[in-house]
Amino acid sequence: METTTTPRPLAEEPEKTSAFENSLKSNDTEEKIDIWFYRPIGYQIALFCAKVGLRPNPVTIISIFFGVAAGILFYPQELWINVIGMLSLMFANSLDSADGQLARMTNDKSRFGRILDGVAGDFWFIAIHIAICLRSMEEGWTAWIWVPGVVAGVSHMIQSAMADYYRNVHLFFIKGTNGSELDNSHDLQKEYDEMSWTRQFGMKIVARLYLNYTKEQEFFSPKLQKLLAVVKEKYRNGLPAKLVTDFRAQNKPLMKYTNIVQFNTRVIFLFLWLFIDQSWIYFFFDIFILNPILIYMIVKQEQVSNHFYKEITAGKYNG
């Protein structure tokens, strides 16, 4: 949504003073493990990349290789090989932190970079799911193990898509378009239609995939779409400070659920089950634990969106 300008700074979020803090999106949306571990490592990698002139997209591509390598290393039943895979996956996630931090440090941001960043994680976990299915079959499971493997994979993609979307919505309300990567299918559809198959074949395919991804996010958030539409129509010159403050207060508690269904929680449990040589449990954890959290997250976000839609249409935030 590119027509709404940046809202005024909030008193509740202190002005960032260090270069490291400026490389983060927002304390509201950052997970503790990331702030304490991955972001500091990512920051050092980003500093090195900036020094040698490496741009964010190549960093993302390198992370894909390490993430896929991790999946391959989860296939053998030798624990020491699995541990190398764990370290490889942790390094891939550090690179995933670094590419975004590097983009913010150097102001080298692009929609293609955002798309590539999202695709990177999909490559990691596709490799991991395939490895666990093959490993499980070697351990005596039948080919039916691919059913929960695929269901868990689809679940993971939806979980990640919605978590990413809700974080960007939150960032949009507290920071505006400069601090958020929030897109909408209407604008993306126009851009896609204007692209040429003959001159922009590769980018048109990428644009189609990203358009479908955005439509999926919007499909699962109908009340949020109504809220964003009325905000776009009503506040062309910026969001009222009180709306920003009130939205942040109600929406910030939901950010913990976006973190639970993404990287850290699932990987901690994945590592645990690899250590006890029961990696197949990961699929059922994704399906029966993380999916209910996803559903709860969607329901609560829709309730918050509906509340603010009613408040705005009733004229509460006309100032």
Coordinates of C-alpha atoms in Angstrom, one line a residue:
M1 CA 0.0 0.0 0.0
E2 CA 2.0 2.9 -1.2
T3 CA -0.4 5.9 -1.0
T4 CA -0.3 6.3 2.8
T5 CA 2.6 8.3 4.2
T6 CA 4.7 7.6 7.2
P7 CA 2.9 8.2 10.5
R8 CA 4.5 10.4 13.2
P9 CA 7.0 8.7 15.5
L10 CA 5.7 7.1 18.6
A11 CA 6.7 8.0 22.1
E12 CA 6.4 4.4 23.1
E13 CA 9.2 3.4 20.7
P14 CA 12.4 5.2 21.7
E15 CA 14.5 6.7 18.9
K16 CA 17.1 4.2 17.8
T17 CA 20.6 5.3 18.5
S18 CA 23.0 2.5 17.5
A19 CA 23.8 1.3 14.0
F20 CA 22.8 -2.2 15.0
E21 CA 19.4 -1.1 16.2
N22 CA 18.9 0.8 12.9
S23 CA 19.5 -2.5 11.0
L24 CA 16.5 -4.0 12.7
K25 CA 12.9 -3.7 11.5
S26 CA 11.3 -3.0 14.9
N27 CA 11.5 -4.2 18.5
D28 CA 7.8 -5.0 18.2
T29 CA 8.3 -7.7 15.6
E30 CA 11.7 -9.1 16.5
E31 CA 11.9 -12.3 18.5
K32 CA 14.2 -12.5 21.5
I33 CA 16.3 -15.3 20.1
D34 CA 16.8 -13.2 16.9
I35 CA 17.8 -10.1 18.8
W36 CA 20.2 -12.0 21.1
F37 CA 21.7 -14.4 18.6
Y38 CA 20.9 -14.2 14.9
R39 CA 20.7 -10.4 14.5
P40 CA 24.1 -9.7 16.0
I41 CA 25.7 -12.4 13.8
G42 CA 23.8 -11.1 10.8
Y43 CA 24.9 -7.6 11.6
Q44 CA 28.6 -8.6 11.5
I45 CA 28.0 -10.4 8.3
A46 CA 26.2 -7.4 6.8
L47 CA 29.1 -5.1 7.9
F48 CA 31.5 -7.4 6.1
C49 CA 29.3 -7.6 3.0
A50 CA 29.0 -3.8 2.9
K51 CA 32.8 -3.5 3.2
V52 CA 33.5 -5.8 0.3
G53 CA 30.6 -4.5 -1.8
L54 CA 28.4 -7.6 -1.7
R55 CA 24.7 -6.8 -2.3
P56 CA 21.8 -8.3 -0.3
N57 CA 20.5 -10.7 -3.1
P58 CA 23.7 -12.7 -3.4
V59 CA 23.7 -13.1 0.4
T60 CA 20.2 -14.5 0.1
I61 CA 21.3 -16.9 -2.6
I62 CA 24.2 -18.1 -0.5
S63 CA 21.8 -18.8 2.3
I64 CA 19.8 -21.1 0.0
F65 CA 22.8 -23.3 -0.5
F66 CA 23.5 -23.6 3.2
G67 CA 19.8 -24.2 4.0
V68 CA 19.5 -26.9 1.3
A69 CA 22.8 -28.4 2.5
A70 CA 21.3 -28.6 6.0
G71 CA 18.4 -30.6 4.7
I72 CA 20.7 -33.1 2.9
L73 CA 22.7 -33.5 6.1
F74 CA 19.5 -34.4 8.0
Y75 CA 19.1 -37.5 5.9
P76 CA 21.8 -39.7 7.4
Q77 CA 21.1 -41.2 10.8
E78 CA 24.6 -40.4 12.1
L79 CA 24.1 -37.7 14.7
W80 CA 27.4 -36.0 14.1
I81 CA 26.4 -35.4 10.4
N82 CA 23.0 -34.1 11.6
V83 CA 24.8 -31.7 14.0
I84 CA 26.7 -30.3 11.0
G85 CA 23.4 -29.8 9.3
M86 CA 22.0 -28.0 12.3
L87 CA 25.0 -25.6 12.3
S88 CA 24.5 -25.1 8.5
L89 CA 20.9 -24.3 9.0
M90 CA 21.7 -21.8 11.8
F91 CA 24.3 -20.2 9.5
A92 CA 21.7 -20.0 6.7
N93 CA 19.4 -18.2 9.0
S94 CA 22.2 -15.8 10.1
L95 CA 22.6 -15.0 6.4
D96 CA 18.9 -14.5 6.1
S97 CA 19.1 -12.0 8.9
A98 CA 22.2 -10.4 7.2
D99 CA 20.5 -9.8 3.8
G100 CA 17.7 -7.7 5.4
Q101 CA 20.1 -5.8 7.7
L102 CA 22.4 -5.1 4.8
A103 CA 19.5 -3.9 2.7
R104 CA 18.5 -1.5 5.4
M105 CA 22.1 -0.4 6.1
T106 CA 22.8 0.4 2.5
N107 CA 19.2 1.3 1.4
D108 CA 19.5 -1.4 -1.2
K109 CA 15.9 -2.6 -1.1
S110 CA 13.9 -4.1 -3.9
R111 CA 10.7 -6.1 -4.3
F112 CA 12.7 -8.9 -6.1
G113 CA 14.9 -9.0 -3.0
R114 CA 11.9 -9.4 -0.8
I115 CA 10.6 -12.2 -3.0
L116 CA 13.9 -14.0 -3.1
D117 CA 14.2 -13.7 0.7
G118 CA 10.8 -15.5 1.1
V119 CA 11.7 -18.2 -1.5
A120 CA 15.0 -18.9 0.3
G121 CA 13.2 -20.3 3.4
D122 CA 10.9 -22.4 1.2
F123 CA 14.0 -24.0 -0.4
W124 CA 15.5 -24.8 3.0
F125 CA 12.4 -26.6 4.3
I126 CA 11.6 -28.4 1.0
A127 CA 15.0 -30.0 1.3
I128 CA 14.4 -30.7 5.0
H129 CA 11.0 -32.3 4.4
I130 CA 12.3 -34.5 1.6
A131 CA 15.3 -35.6 3.7
I132 CA 13.0 -36.5 6.7
C133 CA 10.7 -38.5 4.4
L134 CA 13.6 -40.4 2.9
R135 CA 15.2 -41.0 6.3
S136 CA 11.9 -42.2 7.7
M137 CA 11.5 -44.7 4.9
E138 CA 14.9 -46.1 5.7
E139 CA 13.8 -46.4 9.3
G140 CA 10.9 -48.6 8.2
W141 CA 8.1 -46.2 7.4
T142 CA 6.1 -46.8 4.2
A143 CA 5.7 -44.3 1.4
W144 CA 2.7 -42.9 3.3
I145 CA 5.1 -40.8 5.3
W146 CA 5.1 -38.5 2.3
V147 CA 1.4 -37.5 3.1
P148 CA 2.2 -35.8 6.4
G149 CA 5.4 -34.6 4.9
V150 CA 3.5 -32.7 2.1
V151 CA 0.7 -31.6 4.4
A152 CA 3.3 -30.2 6.9
G153 CA 5.1 -28.5 4.0
V154 CA 2.0 -26.8 2.8
S155 CA 1.1 -25.8 6.4
H156 CA 4.5 -24.3 6.8
M157 CA 4.2 -22.2 3.7
I158 CA 0.8 -20.8 4.8
Q159 CA 2.1 -20.2 8.4
S160 CA 5.1 -18.3 7.1
A161 CA 3.1 -16.3 4.6
M162 CA 0.6 -15.1 7.2
A163 CA 3.2 -14.4 9.8
D164 CA 5.2 -12.3 7.3
Y165 CA 2.0 -10.5 6.3
Y166 CA 0.9 -9.7 9.8
R167 CA 4.3 -8.3 10.7
N168 CA 4.3 -6.1 7.7
V169 CA 0.8 -4.8 8.5
H170 CA 2.0 -4.0 12.0
L171 CA 5.1 -2.2 10.7
F172 CA 2.9 -0.3 8.2
F173 CA 0.8 1.1 11.0
I174 CA 3.7 2.1 13.3
K175 CA 6.2 3.1 10.6
G176 CA 4.4 3.7 7.3
T177 CA 5.5 2.6 3.9
N178 CA 9.2 3.4 4.6
G179 CA 9.4 0.8 7.4
S180 CA 7.1 -1.8 5.9
E181 CA 7.1 -4.2 2.9
L182 CA 3.3 -4.3 2.7
D183 CA 2.0 -5.0 -0.8
N184 CA -1.5 -5.5 -2.2
S185 CA -2.7 -7.7 -5.1
H186 CA -4.5 -4.8 -6.8
D187 CA -1.3 -2.9 -7.4
L188 CA 0.7 -6.1 -8.1
Q189 CA -1.9 -7.1 -10.7
K190 CA -1.5 -3.8 -12.6
E191 CA 2.3 -4.2 -12.6
Y192 CA 2.0 -7.8 -13.8
D193 CA -0.4 -6.9 -16.6
E194 CA 2.0 -4.2 -17.8
M195 CA 4.9 -6.6 -18.0
S196 CA 5.8 -8.2 -21.4
W197 CA 6.2 -11.9 -21.8
T198 CA 8.8 -11.4 -24.6
R199 CA 11.0 -8.8 -22.9
Q200 CA 10.5 -9.7 -19.2
F201 CA 9.7 -13.4 -19.3
G202 CA 11.6 -14.4 -16.1
M203 CA 10.4 -11.4 -14.1
K204 CA 6.9 -12.0 -15.2
I205 CA 6.9 -15.5 -13.9
V206 CA 8.4 -14.2 -10.6
A207 CA 5.7 -11.4 -10.5
R208 CA 3.0 -14.1 -11.1
L209 CA 4.2 -16.2 -8.2
Y210 CA 4.4 -13.2 -5.9
L211 CA 0.9 -12.0 -6.9
N212 CA -0.4 -15.5 -6.0
Y213 CA 1.4 -15.3 -2.7
T214 CA -0.1 -11.9 -1.9
K215 CA -3.6 -13.1 -2.9
E216 CA -3.2 -16.1 -0.5
Q217 CA -2.4 -13.7 2.3
E218 CA -5.4 -11.5 1.5
F219 CA -7.7 -14.5 1.2
F220 CA -7.0 -15.5 4.8
S221 CA -7.5 -12.0 6.1
P222 CA -10.9 -10.5 4.8
K223 CA -11.5 -8.2 7.7
L224 CA -8.0 -6.9 7.6
Q225 CA -8.5 -6.1 3.9
K226 CA -11.5 -4.0 4.7
L227 CA -9.5 -2.2 7.3
L228 CA -6.6 -1.5 4.9
A229 CA -9.0 -0.3 2.2
V230 CA -10.7 2.2 4.5
V231 CA -7.3 3.4 5.8
K232 CA -6.1 3.9 2.2
E233 CA -9.2 5.8 1.3
K234 CA -9.5 7.9 4.5
Y235 CA -5.9 8.8 5.4
R236 CA -4.2 9.8 2.2
N237 CA -2.0 12.3 4.0
G238 CA -0.9 10.0 6.9
L239 CA -2.3 8.1 9.8
P240 CA -3.6 9.9 12.8
A241 CA -1.1 9.6 15.7
K242 CA -3.9 8.2 18.0
L243 CA -4.8 5.5 15.5
V244 CA -1.1 4.5 15.3
T245 CA -0.8 4.4 19.1
D246 CA -4.1 2.5 19.6
F247 CA -3.4 0.0 16.9
R248 CA 0.1 -0.7 18.2
A249 CA -1.2 -1.3 21.7
Q250 CA -3.8 -3.9 20.6
N251 CA -1.8 -5.5 17.8
K252 CA 1.6 -5.8 19.4
P253 CA 0.6 -8.8 21.6
L254 CA -0.2 -10.8 18.5
M255 CA 3.3 -10.5 17.2
K256 CA 4.5 -13.3 19.4
Y257 CA 2.4 -15.7 17.4
T258 CA 4.0 -14.7 14.2
N259 CA 7.3 -15.6 15.7
I260 CA 6.1 -19.0 17.1
V261 CA 5.0 -20.3 13.7
Q262 CA 8.2 -19.2 11.9
F263 CA 11.8 -20.3 12.2
N264 CA 13.0 -20.5 15.8
T265 CA 10.3 -22.6 17.5
R266 CA 10.1 -25.2 14.7
V267 CA 13.9 -25.5 14.4
I268 CA 14.4 -26.0 18.2
F269 CA 12.0 -28.9 18.1
L270 CA 13.4 -30.2 14.9
F271 CA 16.8 -30.3 16.4
L272 CA 15.4 -32.1 19.5
W273 CA 13.8 -34.8 17.5
L274 CA 17.0 -35.3 15.4
F275 CA 18.9 -35.7 18.6
I276 CA 16.5 -38.5 19.8
D277 CA 16.4 -39.9 16.2
Q278 CA 12.6 -39.4 15.8
S279 CA 12.6 -36.8 13.1
W280 CA 9.2 -37.8 11.8
I281 CA 7.6 -36.1 14.8
Y282 CA 8.4 -32.8 13.2
F283 CA 5.7 -33.3 10.6
F284 CA 3.0 -33.9 13.2
F285 CA 4.2 -31.0 15.3
D286 CA 3.8 -28.7 12.3
I287 CA 0.3 -30.1 11.5
F288 CA -1.2 -30.5 15.0
I289 CA 0.6 -27.8 17.1
L290 CA 1.6 -25.0 14.8
N291 CA -1.6 -25.1 12.6
P292 CA -3.9 -24.4 15.6
I293 CA -1.6 -21.5 16.6
L294 CA -1.9 -20.2 13.0
I295 CA -5.7 -20.4 13.2
Y296 CA -5.7 -18.6 16.5
M297 CA -3.4 -16.0 15.1
I298 CA -5.7 -15.4 12.1
V299 CA -8.8 -15.2 14.3
K300 CA -7.3 -12.7 16.7
Q301 CA -5.9 -10.5 13.9
E302 CA -9.3 -10.5 12.2
Q303 CA -10.9 -9.4 15.5
V304 CA -8.4 -6.5 15.9
S305 CA -8.9 -5.5 12.3
N306 CA -12.7 -5.6 12.6
H307 CA -12.5 -3.4 15.8
F308 CA -10.5 -0.7 14.1
Y309 CA -12.6 -0.8 10.9
K310 CA -15.7 -0.1 13.0
E311 CA -13.9 2.6 15.0
I312 CA -12.6 4.4 11.8
T313 CA -16.0 4.2 10.0
A314 CA -17.7 5.5 13.1
G315 CA -15.5 8.6 12.9
K316 CA -13.3 8.0 16.0
Y317 CA -10.1 8.8 14.2
N318 CA -11.1 11.9 12.1
G319 CA -8.4 14.1 13.6

